[in-house]
Coordinates of C-alpha atoms and ligand atoms in Angstrom, one line a residue:
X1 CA 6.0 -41.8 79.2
X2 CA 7.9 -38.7 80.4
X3 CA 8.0 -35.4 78.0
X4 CA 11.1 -33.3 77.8
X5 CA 9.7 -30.3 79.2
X6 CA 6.9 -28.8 81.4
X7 CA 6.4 -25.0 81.4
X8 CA 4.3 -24.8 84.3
X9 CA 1.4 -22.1 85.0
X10 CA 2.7 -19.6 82.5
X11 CA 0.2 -16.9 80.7
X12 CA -0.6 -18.1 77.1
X13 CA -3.0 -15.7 74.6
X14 CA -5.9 -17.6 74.0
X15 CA -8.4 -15.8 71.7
X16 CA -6.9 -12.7 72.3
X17 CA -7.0 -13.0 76.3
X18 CA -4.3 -14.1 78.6
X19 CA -5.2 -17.3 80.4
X20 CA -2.8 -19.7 82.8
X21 CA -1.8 -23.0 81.1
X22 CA 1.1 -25.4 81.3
X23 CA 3.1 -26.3 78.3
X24 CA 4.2 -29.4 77.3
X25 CA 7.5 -30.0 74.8
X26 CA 8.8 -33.0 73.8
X27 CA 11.5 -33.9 70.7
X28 CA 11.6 -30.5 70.2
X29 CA 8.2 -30.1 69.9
X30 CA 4.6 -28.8 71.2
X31 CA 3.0 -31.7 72.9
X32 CA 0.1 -29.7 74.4
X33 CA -1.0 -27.3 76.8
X34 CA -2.6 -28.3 80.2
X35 CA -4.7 -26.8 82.9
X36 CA -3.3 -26.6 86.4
X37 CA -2.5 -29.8 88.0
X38 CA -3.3 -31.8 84.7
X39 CA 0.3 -31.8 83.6
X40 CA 2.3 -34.9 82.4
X41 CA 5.4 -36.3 83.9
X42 CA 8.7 -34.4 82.9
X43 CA 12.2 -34.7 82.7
X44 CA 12.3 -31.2 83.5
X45 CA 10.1 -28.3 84.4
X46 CA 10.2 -24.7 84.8
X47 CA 8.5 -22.5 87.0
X48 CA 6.4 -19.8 84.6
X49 CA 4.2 -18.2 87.0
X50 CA 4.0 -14.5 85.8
X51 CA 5.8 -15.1 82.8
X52 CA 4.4 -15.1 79.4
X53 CA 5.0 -18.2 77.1
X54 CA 4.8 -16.7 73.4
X55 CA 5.9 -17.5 70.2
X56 CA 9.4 -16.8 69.4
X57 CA 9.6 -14.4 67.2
X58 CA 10.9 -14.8 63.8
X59 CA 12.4 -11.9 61.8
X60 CA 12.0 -12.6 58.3
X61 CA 14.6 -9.6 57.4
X62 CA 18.1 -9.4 58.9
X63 CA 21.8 -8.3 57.7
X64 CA 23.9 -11.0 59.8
X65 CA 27.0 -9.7 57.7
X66 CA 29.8 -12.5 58.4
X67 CA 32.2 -13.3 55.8
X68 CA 34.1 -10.2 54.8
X69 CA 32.0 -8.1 57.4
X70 CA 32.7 -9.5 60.4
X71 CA 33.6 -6.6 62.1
X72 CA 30.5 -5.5 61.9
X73 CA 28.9 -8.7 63.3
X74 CA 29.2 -12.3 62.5
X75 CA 26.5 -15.1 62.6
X76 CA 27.6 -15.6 66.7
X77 CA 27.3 -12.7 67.7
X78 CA 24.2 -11.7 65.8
X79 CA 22.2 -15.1 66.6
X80 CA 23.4 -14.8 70.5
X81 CA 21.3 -10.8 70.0
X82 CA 18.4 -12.8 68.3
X83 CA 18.2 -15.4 71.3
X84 CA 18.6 -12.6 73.7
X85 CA 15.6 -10.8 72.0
X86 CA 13.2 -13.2 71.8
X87 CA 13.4 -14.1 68.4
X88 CA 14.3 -17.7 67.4
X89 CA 14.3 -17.6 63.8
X90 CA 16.3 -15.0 61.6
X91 CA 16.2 -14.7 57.8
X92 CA 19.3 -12.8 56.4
X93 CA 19.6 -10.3 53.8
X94 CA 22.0 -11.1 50.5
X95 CA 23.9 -7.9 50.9
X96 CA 26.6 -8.7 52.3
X97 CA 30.4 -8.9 51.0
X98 CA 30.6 -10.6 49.0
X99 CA 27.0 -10.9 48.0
X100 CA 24.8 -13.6 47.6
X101 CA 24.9 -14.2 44.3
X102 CA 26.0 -17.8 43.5
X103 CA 26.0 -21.0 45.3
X104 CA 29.3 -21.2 46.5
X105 CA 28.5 -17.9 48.4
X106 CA 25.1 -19.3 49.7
X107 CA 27.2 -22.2 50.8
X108 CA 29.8 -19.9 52.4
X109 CA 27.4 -18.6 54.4
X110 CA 25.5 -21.8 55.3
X111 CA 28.6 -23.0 56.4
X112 CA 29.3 -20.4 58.7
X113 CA 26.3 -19.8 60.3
X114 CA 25.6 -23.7 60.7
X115 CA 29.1 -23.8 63.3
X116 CA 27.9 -19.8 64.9
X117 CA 24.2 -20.5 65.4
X118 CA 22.4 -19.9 68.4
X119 CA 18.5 -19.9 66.7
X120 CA 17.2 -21.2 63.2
X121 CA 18.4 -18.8 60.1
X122 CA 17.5 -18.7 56.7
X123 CA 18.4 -16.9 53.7
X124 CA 17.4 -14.7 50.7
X125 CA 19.4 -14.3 47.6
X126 CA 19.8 -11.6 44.9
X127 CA 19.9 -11.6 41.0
X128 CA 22.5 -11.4 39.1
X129 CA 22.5 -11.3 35.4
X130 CA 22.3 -14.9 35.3
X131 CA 20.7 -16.3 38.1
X132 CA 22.0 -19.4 39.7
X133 CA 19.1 -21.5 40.4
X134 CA 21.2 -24.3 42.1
X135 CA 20.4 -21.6 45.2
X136 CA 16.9 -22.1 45.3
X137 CA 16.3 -25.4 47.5
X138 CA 18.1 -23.4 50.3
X139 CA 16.5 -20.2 49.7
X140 CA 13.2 -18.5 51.4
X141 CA 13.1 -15.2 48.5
X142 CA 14.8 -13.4 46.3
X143 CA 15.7 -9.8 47.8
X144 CA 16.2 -6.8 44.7
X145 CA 17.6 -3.1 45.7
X146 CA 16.4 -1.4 42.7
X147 CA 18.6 1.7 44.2
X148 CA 21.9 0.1 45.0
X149 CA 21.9 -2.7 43.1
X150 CA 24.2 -5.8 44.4
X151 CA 25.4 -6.3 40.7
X152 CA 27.6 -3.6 38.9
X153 CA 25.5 -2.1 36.0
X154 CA 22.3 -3.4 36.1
X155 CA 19.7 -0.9 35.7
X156 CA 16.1 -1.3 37.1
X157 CA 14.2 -0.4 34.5
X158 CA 10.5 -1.9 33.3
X159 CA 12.4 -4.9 32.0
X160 CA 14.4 -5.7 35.0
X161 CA 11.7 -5.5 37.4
X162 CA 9.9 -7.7 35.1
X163 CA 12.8 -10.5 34.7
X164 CA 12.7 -10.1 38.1
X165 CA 9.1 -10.6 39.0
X166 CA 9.3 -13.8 36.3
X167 CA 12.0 -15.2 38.4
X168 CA 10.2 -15.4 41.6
X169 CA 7.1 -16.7 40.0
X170 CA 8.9 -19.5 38.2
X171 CA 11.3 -20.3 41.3
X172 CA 7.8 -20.2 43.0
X173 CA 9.6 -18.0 45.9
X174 CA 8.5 -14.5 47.4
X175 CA 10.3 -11.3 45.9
X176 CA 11.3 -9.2 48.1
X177 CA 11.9 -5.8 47.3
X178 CA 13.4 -2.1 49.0
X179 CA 11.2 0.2 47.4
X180 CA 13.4 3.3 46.3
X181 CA 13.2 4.6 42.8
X182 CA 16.6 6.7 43.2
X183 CA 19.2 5.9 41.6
X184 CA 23.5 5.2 41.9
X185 CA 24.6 8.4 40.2
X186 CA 21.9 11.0 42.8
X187 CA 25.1 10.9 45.7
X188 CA 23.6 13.1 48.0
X189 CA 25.7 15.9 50.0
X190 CA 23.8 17.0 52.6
X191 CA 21.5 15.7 55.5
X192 CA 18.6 17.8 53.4
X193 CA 19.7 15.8 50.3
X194 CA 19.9 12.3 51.5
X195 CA 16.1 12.8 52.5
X196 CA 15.3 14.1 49.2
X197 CA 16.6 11.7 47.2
X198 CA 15.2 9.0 49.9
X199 CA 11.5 10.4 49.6
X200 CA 8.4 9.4 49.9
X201 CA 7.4 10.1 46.5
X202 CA 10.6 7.7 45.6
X203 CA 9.4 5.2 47.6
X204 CA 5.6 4.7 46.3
X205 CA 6.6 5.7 42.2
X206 CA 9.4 2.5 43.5
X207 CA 6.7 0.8 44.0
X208 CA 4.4 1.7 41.7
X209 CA 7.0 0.0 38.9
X210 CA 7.0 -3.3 40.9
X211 CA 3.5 -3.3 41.0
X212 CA 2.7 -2.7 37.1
X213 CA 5.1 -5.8 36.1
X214 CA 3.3 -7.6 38.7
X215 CA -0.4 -7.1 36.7
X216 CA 1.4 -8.9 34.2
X217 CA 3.3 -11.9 35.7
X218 CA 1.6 -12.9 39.2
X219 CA 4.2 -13.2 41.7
X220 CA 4.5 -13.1 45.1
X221 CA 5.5 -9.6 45.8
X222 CA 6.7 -8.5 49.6
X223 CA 7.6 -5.1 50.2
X224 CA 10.4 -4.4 52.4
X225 CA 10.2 -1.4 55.6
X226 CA 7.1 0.5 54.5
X227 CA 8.0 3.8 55.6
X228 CA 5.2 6.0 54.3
X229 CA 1.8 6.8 54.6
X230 CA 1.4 7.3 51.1
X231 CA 2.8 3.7 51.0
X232 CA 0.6 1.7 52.9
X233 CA -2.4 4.0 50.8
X234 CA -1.2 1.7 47.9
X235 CA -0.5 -0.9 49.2
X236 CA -4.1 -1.4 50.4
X237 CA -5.2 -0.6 46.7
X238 CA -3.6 -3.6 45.6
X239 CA -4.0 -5.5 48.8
X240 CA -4.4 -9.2 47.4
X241 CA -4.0 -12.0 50.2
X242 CA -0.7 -13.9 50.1
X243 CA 0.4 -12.0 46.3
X244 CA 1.2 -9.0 48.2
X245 CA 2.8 -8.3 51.5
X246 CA 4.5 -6.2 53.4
X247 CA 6.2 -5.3 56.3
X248 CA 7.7 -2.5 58.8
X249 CA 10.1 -1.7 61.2
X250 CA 9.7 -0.5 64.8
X251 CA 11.6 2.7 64.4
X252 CA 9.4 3.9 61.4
X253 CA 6.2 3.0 64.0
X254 CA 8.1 4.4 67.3
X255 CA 10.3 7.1 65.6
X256 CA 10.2 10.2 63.3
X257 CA 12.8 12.4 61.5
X258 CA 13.0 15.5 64.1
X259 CA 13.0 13.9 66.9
X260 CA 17.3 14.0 65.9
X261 CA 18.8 17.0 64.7
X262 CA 22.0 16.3 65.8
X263 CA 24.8 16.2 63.3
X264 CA 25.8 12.0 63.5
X265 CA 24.4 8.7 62.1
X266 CA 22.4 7.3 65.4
X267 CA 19.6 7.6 63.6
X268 CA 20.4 7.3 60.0
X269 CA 19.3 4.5 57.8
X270 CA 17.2 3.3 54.9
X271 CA 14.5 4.1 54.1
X272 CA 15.0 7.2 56.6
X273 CA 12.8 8.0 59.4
X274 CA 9.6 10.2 58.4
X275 CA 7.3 12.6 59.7
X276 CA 5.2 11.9 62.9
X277 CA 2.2 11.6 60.5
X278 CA 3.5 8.9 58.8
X279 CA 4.6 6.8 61.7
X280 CA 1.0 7.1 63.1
X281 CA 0.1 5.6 59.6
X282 CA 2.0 3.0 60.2
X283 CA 1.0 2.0 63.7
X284 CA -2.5 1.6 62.4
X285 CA -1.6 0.0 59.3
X286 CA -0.4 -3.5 61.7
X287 CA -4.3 -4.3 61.9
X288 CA -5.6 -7.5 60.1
X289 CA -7.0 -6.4 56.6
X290 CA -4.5 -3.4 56.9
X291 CA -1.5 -3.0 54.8
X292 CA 1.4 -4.1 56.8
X293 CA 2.2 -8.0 57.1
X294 CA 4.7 -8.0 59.7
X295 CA 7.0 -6.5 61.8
X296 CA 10.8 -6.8 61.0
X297 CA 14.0 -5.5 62.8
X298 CA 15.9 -4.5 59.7
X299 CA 19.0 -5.5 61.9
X300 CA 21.7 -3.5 59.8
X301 CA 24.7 -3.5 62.1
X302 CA 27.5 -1.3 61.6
X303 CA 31.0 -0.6 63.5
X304 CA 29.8 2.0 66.4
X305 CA 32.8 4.4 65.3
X306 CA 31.2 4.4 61.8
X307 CA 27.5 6.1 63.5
X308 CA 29.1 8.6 65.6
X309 CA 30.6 10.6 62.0
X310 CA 29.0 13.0 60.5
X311 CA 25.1 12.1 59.2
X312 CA 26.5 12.5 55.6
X313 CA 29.2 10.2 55.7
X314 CA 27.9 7.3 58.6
X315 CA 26.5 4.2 56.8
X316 CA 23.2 3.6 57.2
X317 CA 21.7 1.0 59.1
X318 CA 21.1 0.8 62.9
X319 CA 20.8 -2.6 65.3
X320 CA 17.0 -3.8 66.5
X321 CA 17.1 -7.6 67.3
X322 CA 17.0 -6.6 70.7
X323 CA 14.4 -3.8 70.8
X324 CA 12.0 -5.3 68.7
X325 CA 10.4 -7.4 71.1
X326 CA 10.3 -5.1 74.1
X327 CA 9.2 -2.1 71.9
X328 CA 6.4 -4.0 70.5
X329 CA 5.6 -5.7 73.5
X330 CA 5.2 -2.5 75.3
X331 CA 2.7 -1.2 73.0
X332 CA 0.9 -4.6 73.9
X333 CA 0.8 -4.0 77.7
X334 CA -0.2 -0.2 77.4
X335 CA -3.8 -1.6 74.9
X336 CA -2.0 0.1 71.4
X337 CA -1.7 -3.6 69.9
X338 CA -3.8 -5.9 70.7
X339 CA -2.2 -9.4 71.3
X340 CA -3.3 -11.4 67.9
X341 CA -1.8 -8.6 66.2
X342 CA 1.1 -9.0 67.9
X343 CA 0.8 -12.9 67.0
X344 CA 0.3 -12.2 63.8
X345 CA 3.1 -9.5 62.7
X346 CA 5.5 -10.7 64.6
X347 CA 5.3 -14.7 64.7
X348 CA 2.9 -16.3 62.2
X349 CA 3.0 -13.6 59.6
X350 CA 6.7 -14.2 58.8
X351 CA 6.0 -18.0 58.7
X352 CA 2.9 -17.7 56.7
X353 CA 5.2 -15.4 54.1
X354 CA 8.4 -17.4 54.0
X355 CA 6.1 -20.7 53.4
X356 CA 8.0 -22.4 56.4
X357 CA 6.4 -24.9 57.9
X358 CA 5.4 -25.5 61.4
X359 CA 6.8 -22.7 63.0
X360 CA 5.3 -19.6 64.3
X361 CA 1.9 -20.5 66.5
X362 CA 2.2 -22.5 69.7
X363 CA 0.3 -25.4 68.5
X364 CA 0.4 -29.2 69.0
X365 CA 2.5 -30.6 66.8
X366 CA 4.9 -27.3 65.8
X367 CA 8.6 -26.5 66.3
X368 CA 9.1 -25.5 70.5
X369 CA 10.5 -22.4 69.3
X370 CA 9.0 -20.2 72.5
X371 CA 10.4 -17.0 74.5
X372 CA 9.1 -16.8 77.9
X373 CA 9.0 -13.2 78.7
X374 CA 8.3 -10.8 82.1
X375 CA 6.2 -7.6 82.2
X376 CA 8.9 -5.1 84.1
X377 CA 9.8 -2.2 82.9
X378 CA 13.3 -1.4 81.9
X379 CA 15.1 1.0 80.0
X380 CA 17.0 0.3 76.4
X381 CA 21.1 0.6 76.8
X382 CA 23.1 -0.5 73.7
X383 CA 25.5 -1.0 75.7
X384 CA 23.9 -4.2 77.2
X385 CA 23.5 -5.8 73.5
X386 CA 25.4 -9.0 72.5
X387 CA 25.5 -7.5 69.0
X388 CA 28.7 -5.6 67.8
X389 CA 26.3 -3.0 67.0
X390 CA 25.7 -1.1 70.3
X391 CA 24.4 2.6 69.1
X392 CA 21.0 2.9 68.9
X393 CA 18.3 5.6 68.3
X394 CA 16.4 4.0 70.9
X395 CA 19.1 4.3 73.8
X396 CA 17.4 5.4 77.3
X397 CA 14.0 4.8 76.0
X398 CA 11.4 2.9 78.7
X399 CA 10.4 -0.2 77.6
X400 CA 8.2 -2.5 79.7
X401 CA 8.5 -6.3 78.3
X402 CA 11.7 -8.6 79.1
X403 CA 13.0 -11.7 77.1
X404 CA 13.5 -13.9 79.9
X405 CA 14.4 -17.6 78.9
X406 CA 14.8 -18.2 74.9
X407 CA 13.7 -21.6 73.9
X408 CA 14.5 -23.0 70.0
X409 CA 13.6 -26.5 68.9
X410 CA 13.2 -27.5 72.4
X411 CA 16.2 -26.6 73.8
X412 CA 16.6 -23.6 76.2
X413 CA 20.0 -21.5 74.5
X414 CA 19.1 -18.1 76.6
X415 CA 17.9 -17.9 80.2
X416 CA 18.2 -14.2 81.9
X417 CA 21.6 -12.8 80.7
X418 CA 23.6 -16.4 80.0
X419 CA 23.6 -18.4 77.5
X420 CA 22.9 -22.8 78.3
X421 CA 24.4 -24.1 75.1
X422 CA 27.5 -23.2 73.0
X423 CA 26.8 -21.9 69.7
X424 CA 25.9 -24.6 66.3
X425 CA 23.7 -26.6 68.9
X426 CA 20.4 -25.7 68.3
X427 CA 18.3 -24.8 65.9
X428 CA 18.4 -24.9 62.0
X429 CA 20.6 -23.7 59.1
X430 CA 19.2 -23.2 56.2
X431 CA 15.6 -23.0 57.1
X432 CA 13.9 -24.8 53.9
X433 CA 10.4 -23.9 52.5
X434 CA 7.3 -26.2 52.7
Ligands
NCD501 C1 20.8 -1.9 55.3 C2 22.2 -2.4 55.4 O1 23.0 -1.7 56.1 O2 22.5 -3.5 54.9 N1 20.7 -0.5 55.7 C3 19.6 0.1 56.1 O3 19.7 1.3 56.4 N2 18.4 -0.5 56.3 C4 20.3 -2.1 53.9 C5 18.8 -2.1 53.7 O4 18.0 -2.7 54.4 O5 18.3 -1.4 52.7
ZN502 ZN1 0.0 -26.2 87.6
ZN503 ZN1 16.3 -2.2 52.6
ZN504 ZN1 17.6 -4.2 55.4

């Protein structure tokens, strides 16, 4: 009985050291790892010597835009920059236009993605006045922006956040929220504004409010790109396993505020970058029993003539599902994060989070959702990206970790630069909870 799939003599992290072992995939799955020379007969087998079979990543918060934002990117072109990345399992944000609001918007979306997809994507959904539950089989969490909100008019007071709070514990889903306590009306002017307005101090009393309705309905609370030192202070305060999560971005770990004083929006988004302080916070807030979850992208794509305007007037929101990995990764290889960190924020985390079932360790038994990746050092050109979004804060930087083959549900999609399957082949639209 022959398996799909052999990846021979590749370097798997076992107990936190690298070791050589074969990997064995079959109907999409893990069928087992194997010493040298132990390994069963295959249909097919690929050479892994000095590459490192890992996890595909899974980035539990994305902006894939589509629909009326397609300029911006679509669910091709943003699933072909996942694959290429490493990451085989996006979950995408309800802010797009129109919003996710209702079904037949959920279904717009699962309908486009299902034909575009090149890895497996999920979905959040917001809440509108009246909240269409018919959403919820299809749905991973419920995503609020207490300072923008994606309904006209609602105001997030005590009583919203605590509607909202309800909701996810009755829907039995994670809510998801970007904390920011400013609100519609504070338009800021200038550069010094916007980071006023965006403070620290805004984020923490933000949430500080989603934290006091939570003492009175238990819910699964997740807070979105912890930006601040302060943050991740009280976050561990309330640190209570699986009720409370949280993740963070690379360019709040890898970037700070002055490192760009030009006068344009390569570097602007939400929550902005901070001082150097707080990104050292945040770096050593990714260890276990520290405050931060997971590491997300925050993909938040944008047309590349919109960042090169003037920092007041760009949108904000820059492109990361191809830098996460290497960025990370690199920190890995030069001893900052150690590798079941790595493991953890960036692959199980997510799936331990989102509630989605086998997906996110390379076990026996789970989804073959695996990147194989080469230490080499290279440097970041946004040029190069498969996403529309090619301006990036992190253009020219050194990076040393490579996606090299991209493997979902079994099936290699990305091998070095070209793509092995057209898109709505592999893996799954809507990813559904356990
Ligand atoms: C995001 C976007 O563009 O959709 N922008 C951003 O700066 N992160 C929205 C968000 O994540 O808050
Ligand atoms: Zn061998
Ligand atoms: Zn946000
Ligand atoms: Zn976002």
């Amino acid at each position: 009985m022959d398996v799909d799939i052999v990846l021979i003599d590749g370097i798997v992290i076992v107990n936190d050291r690298e070791t050589v072992r074969s990997l064995a995939i079959d109907r999409g799955k893990i069928e087992g790892f194997y010493k040298h020379g132990e390994e069963p007969e295959s249909k097919r087998s690929i050479d892994c010597r000095g590459l490192y079979i890992l996890p595909g990543l899974i980035d539990m918060h994305v902006h894939l835009r589509d629909l009326n934002q397609s300029e911006k990117e679509d669910y091709e072109t943003g699933t072909m920059a996942a694959a290429a990345g490493g990451i085989t399992t996006v979950v995408d944000m309800p802010n797009s236009s129109p919003p996710v609001l209702t079904r037949e918007v959920l279904d717009q979306k699962i309908t486009s993605a299902t034909t575009k997809r090149y890895v497996n994507v999920g979905f959040y959904a917001g809440i509108a006045e009246r909240f269409d539950t018919s959403m919820v089989p299809d749905i991973l969490g419920l995503k609020v922006y207490p300072h923008s909100p994606l309904t006209d008019g609602v105001n997030y007071d005590i009583e919203r956040i605590r509607n909202c709070v309800q909701l996810a514990n009755k829907h039995n889903l994670p809510l998801l929220f970007h904390p920011d306590s400013s609100t519609e009306d504070e338009k800021p002017e200038t550069r010094e504004e916007f980071f006023l307005i965006h403070s620290c101090e805004s984020e923490v009393n933000s949430l500080q409010a989603f934290l006091d309705a939570k003492v009175e309905y238990e819910a699964r609370l997740h807070v979105c790109h912890v930006s601040c030192a302060a943050t991740t202070r009280l976050i561990l305060e309330h640190r209570a396993e699986h009720t409370l999560t949280a993740e963070v971005t690379p360019h709040h770990i890898f970037l700070s505020g002055g490192d760009f004083s030009h006068d344009d929006g390569v570097a602007k988004m939400l929550p902005p970058l901070r001082s150097p302080y707080d990104s050292q916070m945040l770096a050593q807030a990714l260890c276990k029993k520290c405050a931060i979850d997971c590491v997300v992208s925050d993909h938040a794509p944008h047309i590349n003539s919109e960042k090169t305007m003037p920092f007041i007037e760009a949108p904000s929101g820059i492109p990361g599902l191809e830098t996460t990995l290497p960025l990370i990764l690199t920190e890995v290889f030069e001893g900052r994060i150690s590798w079941v960190d790595f493991l953890r924020c960036c692959c199980s985390g997510p799936a331990m989070i989102l509630g989605i079932p086998s997906k996110g360790i390379l076990t026996e038994g789970y989804d073959a959702d695996i990147v194989l990746v080469r230490r080499q050092e290279w440097y970041i050109s946004g040029a190069d990206f498969y996403s529309k979004a090619k301006i990036t804060p992190f253009e020219g930087r050194r990076v040393l970790a490579k996606p090299v083959t991209t493997i979902v549900g079994g099936e290699v999609v990305y091998h070095e630069g070209r793509f092995m399957v057209g898109p709505g082949i592999v893996g799954r639209v809507p990813i559904r909870k356990v």
